[in-house]
Amino acid sequence: PEGPRAIILDNLGLNGQSPSGENIPFVQKTKKLLEGIGIEVEYVGVKDVTLEVYRNLAKYNLVILRVHSGLLIGEEVVCFFTSEPLPENPDKYSEWFSNGYLADATLELRDGTKKHFIGVKPDFIRNCLNGEFQNSTIIAMGCNSLESYSMARAFVNKGAFVYIGWTSDVTVNHTDSATLELLESFFENNETIEEAIIKVPPDLKTGAKLTYYPEKAASLRPKKIIEQLLEKKSSFISDLIDSFSWVLLITLSASNWFVSCYRRFFRNF
């Protein structure tokens, strides 16, 4: 089996103002922290956060969604932005749009102009995901990501053991610092979900609070889950080496037996 894997989706730079990129402090510090305890980290940048990436999130044990999000007007469900512009061709993804899996995710810039992207709704996670999550933590860093339980329930119903997000709009600087603090609490201090989240202050500019779903995840320790996965990988490698050693020993024994028979045959001959 593979070891624990994490993915960071980062499209906050879609607005042309928020910092994004593999070299920004948040991404660098997060990768260093996670890789330091044996987690393989994959980064997906602003141009590459596609529907296909969302479809394959179940492969990861830790999913960090540094993406734009918000509540859909009239539906009160959370929607995540992809980096794919809303297609001019109405036939593209028409089935998913007609089924209510996707939405027009509109990003309004400071100058008043609007950009339209394909948005991922909770039903996309429920119906279009490849596989199911195993021992996975979901951290949704964007605005309103847990103002409604809609997206949280979709992820948990697909096997995630906890979904963490914000109760309203959140500023970029605050979500970056709060998420890094949260990860340090989990993986350096071995704190539970509840212990770590209680320590995170609200955003002073917006009042947004970090919270989680479901309530029963309160006592879970993400570090323990990662350690179990690392132990499983280590045990598998150890068993593989032992198996190889036995095969090698049997092969050498058979080879020695063959040489011995060969020599006796020619001596008799």
Short mmCIF file of C-alpha atoms in Angstrom, two decimals:
data_model
loop_
_atom_site.label_atom_id
_atom_site.label_comp_id
_atom_site.label_asym_id
_atom_site.label_seq_id
_atom_site.Cartn_x
_atom_site.Cartn_y
_atom_site.Cartn_z
CA PRO A 1 0.00 0.00 0.00
CA GLU A 2 0.98 3.60 -0.54
CA GLY A 3 1.88 5.87 2.36
CA PRO A 4 -0.23 8.86 3.43
CA ARG A 5 -0.85 11.44 0.73
CA ALA A 6 -1.96 15.08 0.84
CA ILE A 7 -3.06 17.48 -1.87
CA ILE A 8 -3.21 21.27 -1.86
CA LEU A 9 -5.59 22.86 -4.39
CA ASP A 10 -4.80 26.54 -4.78
CA ASN A 11 -6.79 28.87 -7.03
CA LEU A 12 -7.20 31.93 -4.80
CA GLY A 13 -5.11 33.78 -7.37
CA LEU A 14 -8.00 33.65 -9.84
CA ASN A 15 -8.94 37.16 -8.77
CA GLY A 16 -5.51 38.47 -9.74
CA GLN A 17 -4.99 39.86 -6.24
CA SER A 18 -4.64 37.03 -3.73
CA PRO A 19 -1.24 35.35 -3.50
CA SER A 20 -1.07 31.90 -5.05
CA GLY A 21 1.76 29.64 -6.12
CA GLU A 22 4.01 26.88 -4.87
CA ASN A 23 6.51 29.39 -3.49
CA ILE A 24 4.18 31.42 -1.24
CA PRO A 25 4.90 31.05 2.52
CA PHE A 26 1.73 29.09 3.30
CA VAL A 27 2.43 26.39 0.73
CA GLN A 28 6.14 26.17 1.57
CA LYS A 29 5.54 25.87 5.33
CA THR A 30 2.70 23.39 4.86
CA LYS A 31 4.75 21.14 2.59
CA LYS A 32 7.72 21.23 4.97
CA LEU A 33 5.51 20.33 7.93
CA LEU A 34 3.71 17.46 6.20
CA GLU A 35 6.69 16.01 4.38
CA GLY A 36 8.62 16.12 7.66
CA ILE A 37 6.29 13.48 9.13
CA GLY A 38 6.27 11.28 6.04
CA ILE A 39 3.26 12.60 4.09
CA GLU A 40 3.67 12.86 0.32
CA VAL A 41 2.35 16.27 -0.78
CA GLU A 42 0.99 17.18 -4.22
CA TYR A 43 0.37 20.80 -5.16
CA VAL A 44 -2.13 21.93 -7.83
CA GLY A 45 -1.79 25.56 -8.85
CA VAL A 46 -4.21 28.24 -9.93
CA LYS A 47 -4.40 27.26 -13.61
CA ASP A 48 -4.83 23.55 -12.99
CA VAL A 49 -7.71 23.20 -10.51
CA THR A 50 -9.98 21.34 -12.92
CA LEU A 51 -13.05 19.17 -12.55
CA GLU A 52 -10.83 16.14 -13.09
CA VAL A 53 -8.73 17.11 -10.07
CA TYR A 54 -11.86 17.36 -7.92
CA ARG A 55 -13.04 13.98 -9.21
CA ASN A 56 -9.85 12.33 -7.96
CA LEU A 57 -9.69 13.81 -4.46
CA ALA A 58 -10.58 10.50 -2.81
CA LYS A 59 -7.00 9.28 -3.40
CA TYR A 60 -5.74 11.56 -0.63
CA ASN A 61 -5.74 11.31 3.16
CA LEU A 62 -5.48 15.06 3.64
CA VAL A 63 -7.22 17.48 1.25
CA ILE A 64 -6.45 21.19 1.62
CA LEU A 65 -8.79 23.29 -0.52
CA ARG A 66 -7.23 26.75 -0.81
CA VAL A 67 -9.90 27.65 -3.33
CA HIS A 68 -12.60 30.27 -3.77
CA SER A 69 -15.98 29.18 -2.46
CA GLY A 70 -19.33 30.63 -1.49
CA LEU A 71 -23.04 30.01 -1.01
CA LEU A 72 -25.14 29.73 -4.15
CA ILE A 73 -27.88 32.35 -4.13
CA GLY A 74 -31.31 30.77 -3.76
CA GLU A 75 -29.96 27.30 -2.98
CA GLU A 76 -27.98 27.86 0.22
CA VAL A 77 -25.44 25.21 -0.73
CA VAL A 78 -21.66 25.62 -0.73
CA CYS A 79 -19.97 25.80 -4.12
CA PHE A 80 -16.24 25.41 -4.83
CA PHE A 81 -14.62 27.19 -7.77
CA THR A 82 -12.64 25.31 -10.37
CA SER A 83 -10.17 27.23 -12.52
CA GLU A 84 -12.08 26.27 -15.66
CA PRO A 85 -13.95 29.18 -17.28
CA LEU A 86 -17.66 28.61 -17.75
CA PRO A 87 -17.84 27.07 -21.23
CA GLU A 88 -19.31 29.10 -24.07
CA ASN A 89 -20.37 25.82 -25.64
CA PRO A 90 -23.50 24.79 -23.69
CA ASP A 91 -23.03 21.13 -24.66
CA LYS A 92 -19.84 20.79 -22.63
CA TYR A 93 -20.67 19.14 -19.31
CA SER A 94 -24.34 19.60 -20.19
CA GLU A 95 -25.40 16.43 -18.37
CA TRP A 96 -23.67 17.44 -15.15
CA PHE A 97 -25.15 20.94 -15.34
CA SER A 98 -28.65 19.62 -16.01
CA ASN A 99 -28.33 17.18 -13.10
CA GLY A 100 -27.43 20.03 -10.76
CA TYR A 101 -23.87 18.85 -10.11
CA LEU A 102 -22.23 22.03 -11.44
CA ALA A 103 -22.97 25.75 -11.25
CA ASP A 104 -21.98 29.13 -12.64
CA ALA A 105 -19.46 30.28 -10.03
CA THR A 106 -19.11 34.04 -10.43
CA LEU A 107 -16.11 35.91 -9.12
CA GLU A 108 -16.59 39.67 -8.82
CA LEU A 109 -13.38 41.69 -8.95
CA ARG A 110 -12.70 44.96 -7.18
CA ASP A 111 -13.25 46.95 -10.37
CA GLY A 112 -16.74 45.49 -10.69
CA THR A 113 -16.01 43.11 -13.56
CA LYS A 114 -17.16 39.52 -13.23
CA LYS A 115 -15.46 36.27 -14.16
CA HIS A 116 -17.45 33.07 -14.57
CA PHE A 117 -16.04 29.66 -13.70
CA ILE A 118 -17.38 26.14 -13.40
CA GLY A 119 -18.46 25.59 -9.81
CA VAL A 120 -18.56 22.27 -7.97
CA LYS A 121 -21.71 21.63 -5.94
CA PRO A 122 -22.20 19.01 -3.20
CA ASP A 123 -23.98 16.65 -5.61
CA PHE A 124 -20.84 16.57 -7.76
CA ILE A 125 -18.93 15.16 -4.79
CA ARG A 126 -21.72 12.67 -4.09
CA ASN A 127 -22.13 11.43 -7.66
CA CYS A 128 -19.00 12.12 -9.70
CA LEU A 129 -16.11 11.31 -7.36
CA ASN A 130 -13.85 8.42 -8.36
CA GLY A 131 -13.89 6.06 -5.38
CA GLU A 132 -14.38 6.92 -1.73
CA PHE A 133 -12.26 8.58 0.92
CA GLN A 134 -10.31 6.48 3.40
CA ASN A 135 -9.16 8.05 6.67
CA SER A 136 -9.34 11.53 5.13
CA THR A 137 -9.39 15.04 6.59
CA ILE A 138 -10.86 17.80 4.43
CA ILE A 139 -9.85 21.42 5.14
CA ALA A 140 -11.84 23.95 3.09
CA MET A 141 -10.03 27.27 3.42
CA GLY A 142 -12.37 29.44 1.34
CA CYS A 143 -15.25 31.74 2.25
CA ASN A 144 -18.50 30.26 3.61
CA SER A 145 -17.14 26.73 3.28
CA LEU A 146 -19.06 25.62 6.36
CA GLU A 147 -21.81 28.25 6.56
CA SER A 148 -24.07 25.43 5.41
CA TYR A 149 -23.56 21.71 6.08
CA SER A 150 -24.30 20.86 2.44
CA MET A 151 -20.73 20.34 1.23
CA ALA A 152 -19.55 18.90 4.54
CA ARG A 153 -22.22 16.20 4.42
CA ALA A 154 -21.32 15.33 0.84
CA PHE A 155 -17.67 14.72 1.76
CA VAL A 156 -18.48 12.80 4.94
CA ASN A 157 -21.03 10.66 3.10
CA LYS A 158 -18.22 9.73 0.69
CA GLY A 159 -16.03 8.50 3.55
CA ALA A 160 -14.13 11.55 4.86
CA PHE A 161 -13.92 11.41 8.66
CA VAL A 162 -14.00 15.20 9.13
CA TYR A 163 -14.65 18.36 7.12
CA ILE A 164 -13.30 21.69 8.42
CA GLY A 165 -14.37 25.10 7.11
CA TRP A 166 -15.39 28.71 7.77
CA THR A 167 -18.77 30.01 8.88
CA SER A 168 -18.69 33.11 6.63
CA ASP A 169 -16.37 35.24 4.49
CA VAL A 170 -12.72 34.97 5.50
CA THR A 171 -9.67 37.01 4.53
CA VAL A 172 -6.74 35.36 2.78
CA ASN A 173 -4.17 36.23 5.43
CA HIS A 174 -6.36 34.87 8.20
CA THR A 175 -7.22 31.58 6.52
CA ASP A 176 -3.55 30.99 5.69
CA SER A 177 -2.31 31.63 9.23
CA ALA A 178 -5.23 29.79 10.86
CA THR A 179 -4.86 26.71 8.66
CA LEU A 180 -1.12 26.52 9.28
CA GLU A 181 -1.77 26.82 13.03
CA LEU A 182 -4.35 24.06 12.75
CA LEU A 183 -1.93 21.73 10.95
CA GLU A 184 0.75 22.39 13.55
CA SER A 185 -1.72 21.53 16.31
CA PHE A 186 -2.63 18.29 14.56
CA PHE A 187 0.79 17.04 13.50
CA GLU A 188 3.25 18.63 15.93
CA ASN A 189 1.16 18.60 19.12
CA ASN A 190 -1.02 15.55 18.32
CA GLU A 191 -4.18 17.44 19.31
CA THR A 192 -7.72 16.30 18.62
CA ILE A 193 -9.99 18.04 16.11
CA GLU A 194 -11.80 19.89 18.90
CA GLU A 195 -8.65 20.86 20.82
CA ALA A 196 -7.02 22.32 17.70
CA ILE A 197 -10.05 24.21 16.38
CA ILE A 198 -10.93 25.81 19.72
CA LYS A 199 -7.51 27.51 19.67
CA VAL A 200 -8.05 29.14 16.26
CA PRO A 201 -9.24 32.76 16.63
CA PRO A 202 -12.03 34.18 14.47
CA ASP A 203 -11.22 36.50 11.59
CA LEU A 204 -11.23 39.98 13.17
CA LYS A 205 -12.27 41.62 9.90
CA THR A 206 -15.22 39.37 9.07
CA GLY A 207 -16.05 37.44 12.24
CA ALA A 208 -15.68 34.09 10.44
CA LYS A 209 -15.07 31.13 12.74
CA LEU A 210 -13.44 27.83 11.95
CA THR A 211 -15.64 24.83 12.71
CA TYR A 212 -16.03 21.17 11.75
CA TYR A 213 -18.49 18.44 10.81
CA PRO A 214 -19.56 15.93 12.10
CA GLU A 215 -19.59 16.51 15.86
CA LYS A 216 -18.49 12.93 16.51
CA ALA A 217 -15.10 13.77 14.94
CA ALA A 218 -14.24 15.96 17.97
CA SER A 219 -11.99 13.38 19.66
CA LEU A 220 -10.19 12.17 16.54
CA ARG A 221 -6.46 12.80 16.21
CA PRO A 222 -5.34 13.28 12.57
CA LYS A 223 -1.73 12.50 13.49
CA LYS A 224 -2.73 9.08 14.79
CA ILE A 225 -4.44 8.30 11.47
CA ILE A 226 -1.27 9.26 9.58
CA GLU A 227 0.91 7.20 11.92
CA GLN A 228 -1.29 4.15 11.35
CA LEU A 229 -0.93 4.56 7.59
CA LEU A 230 2.85 4.89 7.93
CA GLU A 231 2.97 1.77 10.10
CA LYS A 232 0.92 -0.14 7.55
CA LYS A 233 3.29 0.92 4.77
CA SER A 234 6.35 0.02 6.87
CA SER A 235 4.86 -3.38 7.75
CA PHE A 236 4.08 -4.06 4.08
CA ILE A 237 7.65 -3.24 3.03
CA SER A 238 9.03 -5.40 5.84
CA ASP A 239 6.83 -8.34 4.79
CA LEU A 240 7.88 -7.81 1.17
CA ILE A 241 11.56 -7.92 2.14
CA ASP A 242 10.98 -11.06 4.22
CA SER A 243 9.19 -12.71 1.30
CA PHE A 244 12.00 -11.77 -1.06
CA SER A 245 14.55 -13.17 1.40
CA TRP A 246 12.71 -16.50 1.53
CA VAL A 247 12.52 -16.65 -2.27
CA LEU A 248 16.23 -15.86 -2.49
CA LEU A 249 17.07 -18.52 0.11
CA ILE A 250 14.98 -21.15 -1.69
CA THR A 251 16.53 -20.20 -5.02
CA LEU A 252 20.06 -20.46 -3.61
CA SER A 253 19.25 -23.79 -1.95
CA ALA A 254 17.84 -25.15 -5.20
CA SER A 255 20.88 -23.88 -7.08
CA ASN A 256 23.26 -25.56 -4.61
CA TRP A 257 21.31 -28.81 -4.86
CA PHE A 258 21.46 -28.69 -8.67
CA VAL A 259 25.25 -28.06 -8.63
CA SER A 260 25.75 -30.91 -6.17
CA CYS A 261 23.73 -33.32 -8.36
CA TYR A 262 25.54 -32.11 -11.45
CA ARG A 263 28.95 -32.81 -9.87
CA ARG A 264 27.93 -36.28 -8.64
CA PHE A 265 26.55 -37.13 -12.07
CA PHE A 266 29.81 -36.29 -13.85
CA ARG A 267 31.90 -37.97 -11.15
CA ASN A 268 29.94 -41.20 -11.67
CA PHE A 269 30.13 -40.78 -15.39
#
